[in-house]
């Protein structure tokens, strides 16, 4: 059974940094596309970043240059380094696996997800 568990969220002031982690069991990151998305109350889900099996990445314009997606295949863990955080980054953050055959891109949507975690809350205060 596949399980994704996010961690690393918390409360920070604007301009601060956080690193989110997504640990997987029953799933091997090395051969699949992984991504991060977020959702704030009352807002639509927003795709943030994706990383393909070859390490290629894509980012939403809202986070490009501030967020970095990476993975450690040996640890089967996905990361999202978030720098220069802004109050508008406040949301629940989720990692997801993208089904094989779907385009590996930050704007992959729900029908393209195989699995996702329970999320970790990020709160940025001004």
Short mmCIF file of N, CA, C and O in Angstrom, two decimals:
data_model
loop_
_atom_site.label_atom_id
_atom_site.label_comp_id
_atom_site.label_asym_id
_atom_site.label_seq_id
_atom_site.Cartn_x
_atom_site.Cartn_y
_atom_site.Cartn_z
N UNK A 1 0.85 -1.19 0.00
CA UNK A 1 0.00 0.00 0.00
C UNK A 1 0.88 1.24 0.00
O UNK A 1 1.81 1.35 0.77
N UNK A 2 0.59 2.17 -0.91
CA UNK A 2 1.38 3.39 -1.02
C UNK A 2 0.92 4.39 0.02
O UNK A 2 -0.27 4.62 0.22
N UNK A 3 1.89 5.01 0.67
CA UNK A 3 1.59 6.06 1.64
C UNK A 3 2.60 7.19 1.46
O UNK A 3 3.80 6.95 1.40
N UNK A 4 2.08 8.41 1.37
CA UNK A 4 2.92 9.60 1.29
C UNK A 4 2.68 10.42 2.55
O UNK A 4 1.51 10.68 2.90
N UNK A 5 3.75 10.83 3.20
CA UNK A 5 3.62 11.59 4.44
C UNK A 5 4.44 12.87 4.33
O UNK A 5 5.68 12.81 4.24
N UNK A 6 3.76 14.00 4.36
CA UNK A 6 4.44 15.29 4.32
C UNK A 6 4.81 15.74 5.73
O UNK A 6 4.11 15.42 6.70
N UNK A 7 5.89 16.50 5.81
CA UNK A 7 6.32 17.09 7.08
C UNK A 7 7.11 18.34 6.79
O UNK A 7 7.46 18.62 5.64
N UNK A 8 7.39 19.10 7.85
CA UNK A 8 8.23 20.28 7.70
C UNK A 8 7.49 21.60 7.69
O UNK A 8 8.11 22.66 7.65
N UNK A 9 6.18 21.54 7.69
CA UNK A 9 5.41 22.77 7.71
C UNK A 9 5.53 23.47 9.05
O UNK A 9 6.09 22.93 10.01
N UNK A 10 5.01 24.68 9.11
CA UNK A 10 5.06 25.43 10.36
C UNK A 10 4.70 26.88 10.12
O UNK A 10 4.18 27.24 9.06
N UNK A 11 5.00 27.69 11.12
CA UNK A 11 4.72 29.12 11.04
C UNK A 11 6.01 29.89 10.98
O UNK A 11 6.91 29.67 11.79
N UNK A 12 6.11 30.78 10.00
CA UNK A 12 7.31 31.60 9.84
C UNK A 12 6.89 33.02 9.49
O UNK A 12 5.76 33.27 9.05
N UNK A 13 7.82 33.94 9.67
CA UNK A 13 7.58 35.31 9.26
C UNK A 13 7.93 35.48 7.79
O UNK A 13 8.72 34.70 7.23
N UNK A 14 7.35 36.48 7.18
CA UNK A 14 7.65 36.77 5.79
C UNK A 14 9.16 36.94 5.60
O UNK A 14 9.83 37.54 6.43
N UNK A 15 9.64 36.36 4.52
CA UNK A 15 11.07 36.39 4.24
C UNK A 15 11.80 35.16 4.75
O UNK A 15 12.97 34.95 4.39
N UNK A 16 11.12 34.37 5.56
CA UNK A 16 11.74 33.18 6.11
C UNK A 16 11.73 32.01 5.15
O UNK A 16 11.28 32.11 4.01
N UNK A 17 12.25 30.88 5.65
CA UNK A 17 12.38 29.67 4.83
C UNK A 17 11.85 28.45 5.57
O UNK A 17 11.86 28.41 6.81
N UNK A 18 11.40 27.50 4.81
CA UNK A 18 11.01 26.19 5.32
C UNK A 18 11.40 25.14 4.28
O UNK A 18 11.45 25.43 3.09
N UNK A 19 11.65 23.94 4.75
CA UNK A 19 11.87 22.83 3.83
C UNK A 19 10.85 21.74 4.14
O UNK A 19 10.83 21.19 5.24
N UNK A 20 10.03 21.45 3.17
CA UNK A 20 9.04 20.39 3.30
C UNK A 20 9.63 19.07 2.81
O UNK A 20 10.42 19.05 1.87
N UNK A 21 9.20 18.00 3.43
CA UNK A 21 9.61 16.66 3.03
C UNK A 21 8.37 15.81 2.76
O UNK A 21 7.32 16.04 3.36
N UNK A 22 8.54 14.85 1.89
CA UNK A 22 7.46 13.92 1.57
C UNK A 22 8.08 12.53 1.49
O UNK A 22 8.80 12.22 0.53
N UNK A 23 7.82 11.74 2.50
CA UNK A 23 8.38 10.40 2.57
C UNK A 23 7.37 9.39 2.03
O UNK A 23 6.18 9.46 2.33
N UNK A 24 7.87 8.46 1.25
CA UNK A 24 6.99 7.48 0.63
C UNK A 24 7.28 6.08 1.12
O UNK A 24 8.44 5.72 1.35
N UNK A 25 6.24 5.32 1.29
CA UNK A 25 6.39 3.89 1.54
C UNK A 25 5.55 3.16 0.50
O UNK A 25 4.50 3.64 0.08
N UNK A 26 6.04 2.01 0.05
CA UNK A 26 5.33 1.26 -0.96
C UNK A 26 5.40 1.88 -2.33
O UNK A 26 4.61 1.54 -3.21
N UNK A 27 6.37 2.78 -2.52
CA UNK A 27 6.47 3.51 -3.79
C UNK A 27 7.91 3.91 -4.00
O UNK A 27 8.59 4.29 -3.06
N UNK A 28 8.35 3.84 -5.23
CA UNK A 28 9.73 4.19 -5.55
C UNK A 28 9.75 5.47 -6.38
O UNK A 28 9.27 5.49 -7.51
N UNK A 29 10.33 6.51 -5.80
CA UNK A 29 10.33 7.80 -6.47
C UNK A 29 11.13 7.82 -7.75
O UNK A 29 10.85 8.57 -8.67
N UNK A 30 12.17 7.00 -7.79
CA UNK A 30 13.18 7.18 -8.83
C UNK A 30 12.62 7.07 -10.24
O UNK A 30 13.16 7.66 -11.16
N UNK A 31 11.54 6.34 -10.41
CA UNK A 31 11.05 6.11 -11.76
C UNK A 31 9.77 6.87 -12.09
O UNK A 31 9.20 6.67 -13.16
N UNK A 32 9.32 7.72 -11.19
CA UNK A 32 8.04 8.39 -11.41
C UNK A 32 8.15 9.90 -11.26
O UNK A 32 9.08 10.42 -10.66
N UNK A 33 7.17 10.57 -11.80
CA UNK A 33 7.04 12.01 -11.66
C UNK A 33 6.39 12.33 -10.32
O UNK A 33 5.41 11.69 -9.93
N UNK A 34 6.95 13.31 -9.62
CA UNK A 34 6.41 13.75 -8.34
C UNK A 34 6.16 15.25 -8.38
O UNK A 34 6.83 15.97 -9.12
N UNK A 35 5.22 15.71 -7.58
CA UNK A 35 4.97 17.14 -7.56
C UNK A 35 4.47 17.61 -6.21
O UNK A 35 4.10 16.80 -5.36
N UNK A 36 4.49 18.91 -6.04
CA UNK A 36 3.92 19.58 -4.88
C UNK A 36 2.79 20.49 -5.35
O UNK A 36 2.90 21.16 -6.39
N UNK A 37 1.73 20.52 -4.56
CA UNK A 37 0.68 21.50 -4.80
C UNK A 37 0.20 22.02 -3.45
O UNK A 37 0.54 21.47 -2.40
N UNK A 38 -0.55 23.09 -3.47
CA UNK A 38 -1.05 23.66 -2.23
C UNK A 38 -2.51 24.09 -2.41
O UNK A 38 -2.99 24.27 -3.52
N UNK A 39 -3.15 24.25 -1.29
CA UNK A 39 -4.53 24.73 -1.32
C UNK A 39 -4.80 25.51 -0.05
O UNK A 39 -4.60 25.02 1.06
N UNK A 40 -5.25 26.74 -0.24
CA UNK A 40 -5.65 27.59 0.87
C UNK A 40 -7.17 27.57 0.96
O UNK A 40 -7.85 27.34 -0.04
N UNK A 41 -7.71 27.81 2.15
CA UNK A 41 -9.17 27.81 2.30
C UNK A 41 -9.83 28.77 1.33
O UNK A 41 -9.43 29.93 1.21
N UNK A 42 -10.82 28.28 0.61
CA UNK A 42 -11.55 29.11 -0.33
C UNK A 42 -10.88 29.28 -1.67
O UNK A 42 -11.43 29.91 -2.57
N UNK A 43 -9.68 28.72 -1.81
CA UNK A 43 -8.93 28.85 -3.07
C UNK A 43 -8.87 27.52 -3.79
O UNK A 43 -9.02 26.45 -3.20
N UNK A 44 -8.62 27.62 -5.08
CA UNK A 44 -8.43 26.39 -5.86
C UNK A 44 -7.06 25.80 -5.57
O UNK A 44 -6.14 26.48 -5.13
N UNK A 45 -6.95 24.51 -5.83
CA UNK A 45 -5.66 23.86 -5.73
C UNK A 45 -4.69 24.49 -6.73
O UNK A 45 -5.07 24.79 -7.86
N UNK A 46 -3.46 24.70 -6.27
CA UNK A 46 -2.45 25.33 -7.12
C UNK A 46 -1.23 24.43 -7.22
O UNK A 46 -0.57 24.14 -6.21
N UNK A 47 -0.91 23.99 -8.41
CA UNK A 47 0.30 23.22 -8.64
C UNK A 47 1.50 24.12 -8.51
O UNK A 47 1.48 25.27 -9.00
N UNK A 48 2.55 23.63 -7.86
CA UNK A 48 3.71 24.47 -7.58
C UNK A 48 4.96 24.02 -8.34
O UNK A 48 5.65 24.84 -8.92
N UNK A 49 5.28 22.75 -8.27
CA UNK A 49 6.53 22.27 -8.83
C UNK A 49 6.41 20.78 -9.10
O UNK A 49 5.69 20.07 -8.40
N UNK A 50 7.14 20.34 -10.11
CA UNK A 50 7.17 18.92 -10.45
C UNK A 50 8.59 18.52 -10.79
O UNK A 50 9.38 19.34 -11.27
N UNK A 51 8.91 17.25 -10.52
CA UNK A 51 10.23 16.73 -10.86
C UNK A 51 10.05 15.36 -11.49
O UNK A 51 9.34 14.50 -10.96
N UNK A 52 10.67 15.16 -12.63
CA UNK A 52 10.51 13.93 -13.37
C UNK A 52 11.58 12.93 -12.97
O UNK A 52 12.50 13.26 -12.21
N UNK A 53 11.47 11.73 -13.50
CA UNK A 53 12.41 10.68 -13.15
C UNK A 53 13.84 11.02 -13.55
O UNK A 53 14.78 10.55 -12.92
N UNK A 54 13.99 11.86 -14.57
CA UNK A 54 15.34 12.24 -15.00
C UNK A 54 15.85 13.48 -14.28
O UNK A 54 16.93 13.97 -14.60
N UNK A 55 15.06 13.99 -13.33
CA UNK A 55 15.48 15.15 -12.57
C UNK A 55 15.05 16.48 -13.14
O UNK A 55 15.28 17.52 -12.52
N UNK A 56 14.43 16.48 -14.30
CA UNK A 56 13.96 17.74 -14.88
C UNK A 56 12.82 18.29 -14.04
O UNK A 56 12.03 17.53 -13.47
N UNK A 57 12.76 19.60 -13.95
CA UNK A 57 11.80 20.25 -13.06
C UNK A 57 10.99 21.32 -13.80
O UNK A 57 11.40 21.82 -14.86
N UNK A 58 9.86 21.66 -13.23
CA UNK A 58 9.06 22.78 -13.72
C UNK A 58 8.42 23.45 -12.51
O UNK A 58 8.18 22.80 -11.49
N UNK A 59 8.18 24.77 -12.64
CA UNK A 59 7.68 25.56 -11.52
C UNK A 59 6.58 26.50 -11.97
O UNK A 59 6.61 27.04 -13.08
N UNK A 60 5.66 26.75 -11.05
CA UNK A 60 4.68 27.79 -11.29
C UNK A 60 5.36 29.15 -11.18
O UNK A 60 6.32 29.31 -10.43
N UNK A 61 4.85 30.11 -11.91
CA UNK A 61 5.44 31.44 -11.92
C UNK A 61 5.44 32.05 -10.52
O UNK A 61 6.34 32.81 -10.15
N UNK A 62 4.44 31.70 -9.73
CA UNK A 62 4.29 32.29 -8.39
C UNK A 62 5.41 31.88 -7.43
O UNK A 62 5.64 32.55 -6.42
N UNK A 63 6.09 30.78 -7.73
CA UNK A 63 7.13 30.29 -6.82
C UNK A 63 8.49 30.16 -7.48
O UNK A 63 9.48 29.89 -6.79
N UNK A 64 8.56 30.33 -8.77
CA UNK A 64 9.83 30.15 -9.47
C UNK A 64 10.85 31.15 -8.94
O UNK A 64 10.57 32.32 -8.77
N UNK A 65 12.04 30.63 -8.65
CA UNK A 65 13.09 31.47 -8.09
C UNK A 65 13.10 31.51 -6.58
O UNK A 65 14.08 31.94 -5.98
N UNK A 66 12.01 31.08 -5.96
CA UNK A 66 11.93 31.06 -4.50
C UNK A 66 11.87 29.63 -3.96
O UNK A 66 12.39 29.35 -2.88
N UNK A 67 11.21 28.74 -4.67
CA UNK A 67 11.03 27.36 -4.25
C UNK A 67 11.89 26.45 -5.12
O UNK A 67 12.05 26.70 -6.32
N UNK A 68 12.39 25.36 -4.50
CA UNK A 68 13.17 24.37 -5.24
C UNK A 68 12.69 22.98 -4.89
O UNK A 68 12.65 22.62 -3.71
N UNK A 69 12.33 22.22 -5.91
CA UNK A 69 11.92 20.84 -5.70
C UNK A 69 13.11 19.92 -5.93
O UNK A 69 13.92 20.16 -6.84
N UNK A 70 13.23 18.90 -5.11
CA UNK A 70 14.31 17.94 -5.26
C UNK A 70 13.87 16.61 -4.68
O UNK A 70 12.83 16.53 -4.02
N UNK A 71 14.66 15.59 -4.91
CA UNK A 71 14.34 14.29 -4.34
C UNK A 71 15.61 13.53 -4.05
O UNK A 71 16.65 13.73 -4.68
N UNK A 72 15.50 12.67 -3.07
CA UNK A 72 16.59 11.76 -2.71
C UNK A 72 16.07 10.36 -2.96
O UNK A 72 15.28 9.83 -2.17
N UNK A 73 16.48 9.78 -4.07
CA UNK A 73 15.96 8.46 -4.44
C UNK A 73 16.35 7.40 -3.43
O UNK A 73 15.58 6.47 -3.17
N UNK A 74 17.52 7.53 -2.85
CA UNK A 74 17.97 6.54 -1.87
C UNK A 74 17.08 6.55 -0.63
O UNK A 74 16.85 5.51 -0.01
N UNK A 75 16.59 7.73 -0.28
CA UNK A 75 15.73 7.86 0.89
C UNK A 75 14.25 7.82 0.53
O UNK A 75 13.40 7.90 1.42
N UNK A 76 13.97 7.76 -0.77
CA UNK A 76 12.58 7.79 -1.24
C UNK A 76 11.83 8.98 -0.66
O UNK A 76 10.69 8.86 -0.16
N UNK A 77 12.48 10.12 -0.72
CA UNK A 77 11.93 11.34 -0.13
C UNK A 77 11.97 12.48 -1.12
O UNK A 77 12.98 12.68 -1.81
N UNK A 78 10.89 13.21 -1.16
CA UNK A 78 10.76 14.39 -2.01
C UNK A 78 10.85 15.62 -1.11
O UNK A 78 10.38 15.59 0.04
N UNK A 79 11.43 16.70 -1.63
CA UNK A 79 11.60 17.91 -0.85
C UNK A 79 11.06 19.12 -1.60
O UNK A 79 10.98 19.13 -2.83
N UNK A 80 10.73 20.14 -0.80
CA UNK A 80 10.43 21.44 -1.37
C UNK A 80 11.08 22.48 -0.46
O UNK A 80 10.63 22.70 0.67
N UNK A 81 12.16 23.07 -0.96
CA UNK A 81 12.83 24.14 -0.24
C UNK A 81 12.11 25.44 -0.59
O UNK A 81 12.02 25.79 -1.78
N UNK A 82 11.63 26.13 0.43
CA UNK A 82 10.88 27.36 0.21
C UNK A 82 11.60 28.53 0.87
O UNK A 82 11.77 28.54 2.10
N UNK A 83 12.02 29.46 0.07
CA UNK A 83 12.72 30.64 0.56
C UNK A 83 11.89 31.89 0.27
O UNK A 83 10.96 31.87 -0.55
N UNK A 84 12.25 32.98 0.92
CA UNK A 84 11.58 34.27 0.70
C UNK A 84 10.06 34.12 0.78
O UNK A 84 9.32 34.59 -0.09
N UNK A 85 9.61 33.46 1.81
CA UNK A 85 8.19 33.18 1.93
C UNK A 85 7.38 34.45 2.11
O UNK A 85 7.84 35.43 2.73
N UNK A 86 6.17 34.42 1.56
CA UNK A 86 5.26 35.55 1.60
C UNK A 86 3.96 35.14 2.29
O UNK A 86 3.62 33.95 2.29
N UNK A 87 3.22 36.07 2.84
CA UNK A 87 1.94 35.71 3.46
C UNK A 87 1.01 34.96 2.51
O UNK A 87 0.27 34.07 2.95
N UNK A 88 1.08 35.28 1.23
CA UNK A 88 0.21 34.59 0.26
C UNK A 88 0.63 33.15 0.00
O UNK A 88 -0.07 32.42 -0.71
N UNK A 89 1.76 32.72 0.58
CA UNK A 89 2.16 31.33 0.49
C UNK A 89 1.46 30.47 1.55
O UNK A 89 1.60 29.24 1.55
N UNK A 90 0.73 31.10 2.43
CA UNK A 90 0.02 30.37 3.48
C UNK A 90 -0.99 29.42 2.86
O UNK A 90 -1.85 29.83 2.08
N UNK A 91 -0.88 28.14 3.19
CA UNK A 91 -1.75 27.12 2.62
C UNK A 91 -1.39 25.76 3.21
O UNK A 91 -0.39 25.63 3.92
N UNK A 92 -2.19 24.77 2.88
CA UNK A 92 -1.84 23.39 3.14
C UNK A 92 -1.07 22.89 1.92
O UNK A 92 -1.52 23.07 0.78
N UNK A 93 0.07 22.27 2.17
CA UNK A 93 0.93 21.80 1.10
C UNK A 93 0.89 20.28 1.01
O UNK A 93 0.99 19.59 2.04
N UNK A 94 0.79 19.79 -0.21
CA UNK A 94 0.66 18.36 -0.45
C UNK A 94 1.69 17.90 -1.49
O UNK A 94 2.01 18.64 -2.42
N UNK A 95 2.15 16.66 -1.33
CA UNK A 95 2.92 16.04 -2.39
C UNK A 95 2.02 15.02 -3.08
O UNK A 95 1.07 14.51 -2.49
N UNK A 96 2.34 14.74 -4.32
CA UNK A 96 1.53 13.81 -5.10
C UNK A 96 2.40 13.08 -6.11
O UNK A 96 3.43 13.61 -6.57
N UNK A 97 1.99 11.91 -6.45
CA UNK A 97 2.62 11.17 -7.55
C UNK A 97 1.76 11.34 -8.79
O UNK A 97 0.53 11.35 -8.72
N UNK A 98 2.41 11.50 -9.91
CA UNK A 98 1.72 11.67 -11.18
C UNK A 98 1.74 10.34 -11.92
O UNK A 98 2.77 9.70 -12.02
N UNK A 99 0.61 9.95 -12.42
CA UNK A 99 0.49 8.65 -13.06
C UNK A 99 1.36 8.58 -14.31
O UNK A 99 1.58 9.58 -15.01
N UNK A 100 1.85 7.38 -14.55
CA UNK A 100 2.66 7.19 -15.75
C UNK A 100 1.83 7.43 -17.00
O UNK A 100 0.67 7.04 -17.06
N UNK A 101 2.42 8.11 -17.93
CA UNK A 101 1.73 8.47 -19.15
C UNK A 101 1.21 9.88 -19.15
O UNK A 101 0.96 10.47 -20.21
N UNK A 102 1.03 10.45 -17.96
CA UNK A 102 0.60 11.85 -17.87
C UNK A 102 1.82 12.75 -18.01
O UNK A 102 2.94 12.36 -17.70
N UNK A 103 1.58 13.98 -18.41
CA UNK A 103 2.68 14.92 -18.55
C UNK A 103 3.20 15.29 -17.17
O UNK A 103 2.44 15.63 -16.27
N UNK A 104 4.52 15.25 -17.02
CA UNK A 104 5.12 15.63 -15.75
C UNK A 104 5.34 17.14 -15.76
O UNK A 104 6.30 17.64 -16.33
N UNK A 105 4.42 17.85 -15.13
CA UNK A 105 4.47 19.31 -15.16
C UNK A 105 3.80 19.83 -13.91
O UNK A 105 2.90 19.18 -13.36
N UNK A 106 4.18 21.03 -13.48
CA UNK A 106 3.66 21.56 -12.23
C UNK A 106 2.14 21.74 -12.27
O UNK A 106 1.49 21.78 -11.24
N UNK A 107 1.56 21.89 -13.43
CA UNK A 107 0.11 22.10 -13.51
C UNK A 107 -0.66 20.82 -13.79
O UNK A 107 -1.82 20.88 -14.25
N UNK A 108 -0.05 19.68 -13.49
CA UNK A 108 -0.82 18.43 -13.54
C UNK A 108 -2.00 18.56 -12.58
O UNK A 108 -1.89 19.18 -11.51
N UNK A 109 -3.11 17.98 -12.93
CA UNK A 109 -4.31 18.13 -12.12
C UNK A 109 -4.74 16.80 -11.51
O UNK A 109 -4.16 15.76 -11.79
N UNK A 110 -5.79 16.87 -10.73
CA UNK A 110 -6.25 15.72 -9.96
C UNK A 110 -6.36 14.42 -10.72
O UNK A 110 -5.88 13.39 -10.24
N UNK A 111 -6.96 14.42 -11.89
CA UNK A 111 -7.08 13.16 -12.63
C UNK A 111 -5.73 12.54 -12.98
O UNK A 111 -5.68 11.34 -13.31
N UNK A 112 -4.67 13.33 -12.93
CA UNK A 112 -3.34 12.81 -13.24
C UNK A 112 -2.61 12.28 -12.00
O UNK A 112 -1.51 11.75 -12.12
N UNK A 113 -3.21 12.44 -10.83
CA UNK A 113 -2.54 11.99 -9.61
C UNK A 113 -2.87 10.52 -9.35
O UNK A 113 -4.01 10.09 -9.49
N UNK A 114 -1.84 9.78 -8.93
CA UNK A 114 -2.08 8.44 -8.41
C UNK A 114 -2.31 8.47 -6.91
O UNK A 114 -3.24 7.89 -6.38
N UNK A 115 -1.42 9.13 -6.22
CA UNK A 115 -1.47 9.19 -4.75
C UNK A 115 -1.11 10.58 -4.27
O UNK A 115 -0.37 11.31 -4.94
N UNK A 116 -1.58 10.95 -3.10
CA UNK A 116 -1.19 12.18 -2.43
C UNK A 116 -1.29 12.01 -0.94
O UNK A 116 -1.95 11.10 -0.44
N UNK A 117 -0.59 12.89 -0.22
CA UNK A 117 -0.55 12.76 1.23
C UNK A 117 -1.64 13.57 1.91
O UNK A 117 -2.54 14.10 1.26
N UNK A 118 -1.53 13.66 3.22
CA UNK A 118 -2.52 14.37 4.03
C UNK A 118 -2.22 15.86 4.13
O UNK A 118 -3.07 16.62 4.59
N UNK A 119 -1.02 16.26 3.75
CA UNK A 119 -0.68 17.67 3.74
C UNK A 119 0.03 18.13 4.99
O UNK A 119 -0.04 17.50 6.05
N UNK A 120 0.72 19.25 4.86
CA UNK A 120 1.38 19.91 5.99
C UNK A 120 1.09 21.40 5.87
O UNK A 120 1.19 21.97 4.77
N UNK A 121 0.74 22.02 6.98
CA UNK A 121 0.32 23.42 6.97
C UNK A 121 1.51 24.36 7.01
O UNK A 121 2.42 24.18 7.82
N UNK A 122 1.47 25.35 6.14
CA UNK A 122 2.47 26.42 6.13
C UNK A 122 1.74 27.74 6.37
O UNK A 122 0.79 28.05 5.65
N UNK A 123 2.19 28.47 7.37
CA UNK A 123 1.59 29.77 7.69
C UNK A 123 2.68 30.82 7.71
O UNK A 123 3.67 30.67 8.44
N UNK A 124 2.51 31.85 6.90
CA UNK A 124 3.50 32.92 6.80
C UNK A 124 2.85 34.22 7.29
O UNK A 124 1.85 34.65 6.73
N UNK A 125 3.44 34.81 8.29
CA UNK A 125 2.90 36.05 8.85
C UNK A 125 3.71 37.24 8.35
O UNK A 125 4.91 37.13 8.10
N UNK A 126 3.02 38.36 8.26
CA UNK A 126 3.69 39.58 7.75
C UNK A 126 4.36 40.34 8.88
O UNK A 126 4.18 40.06 10.05
#
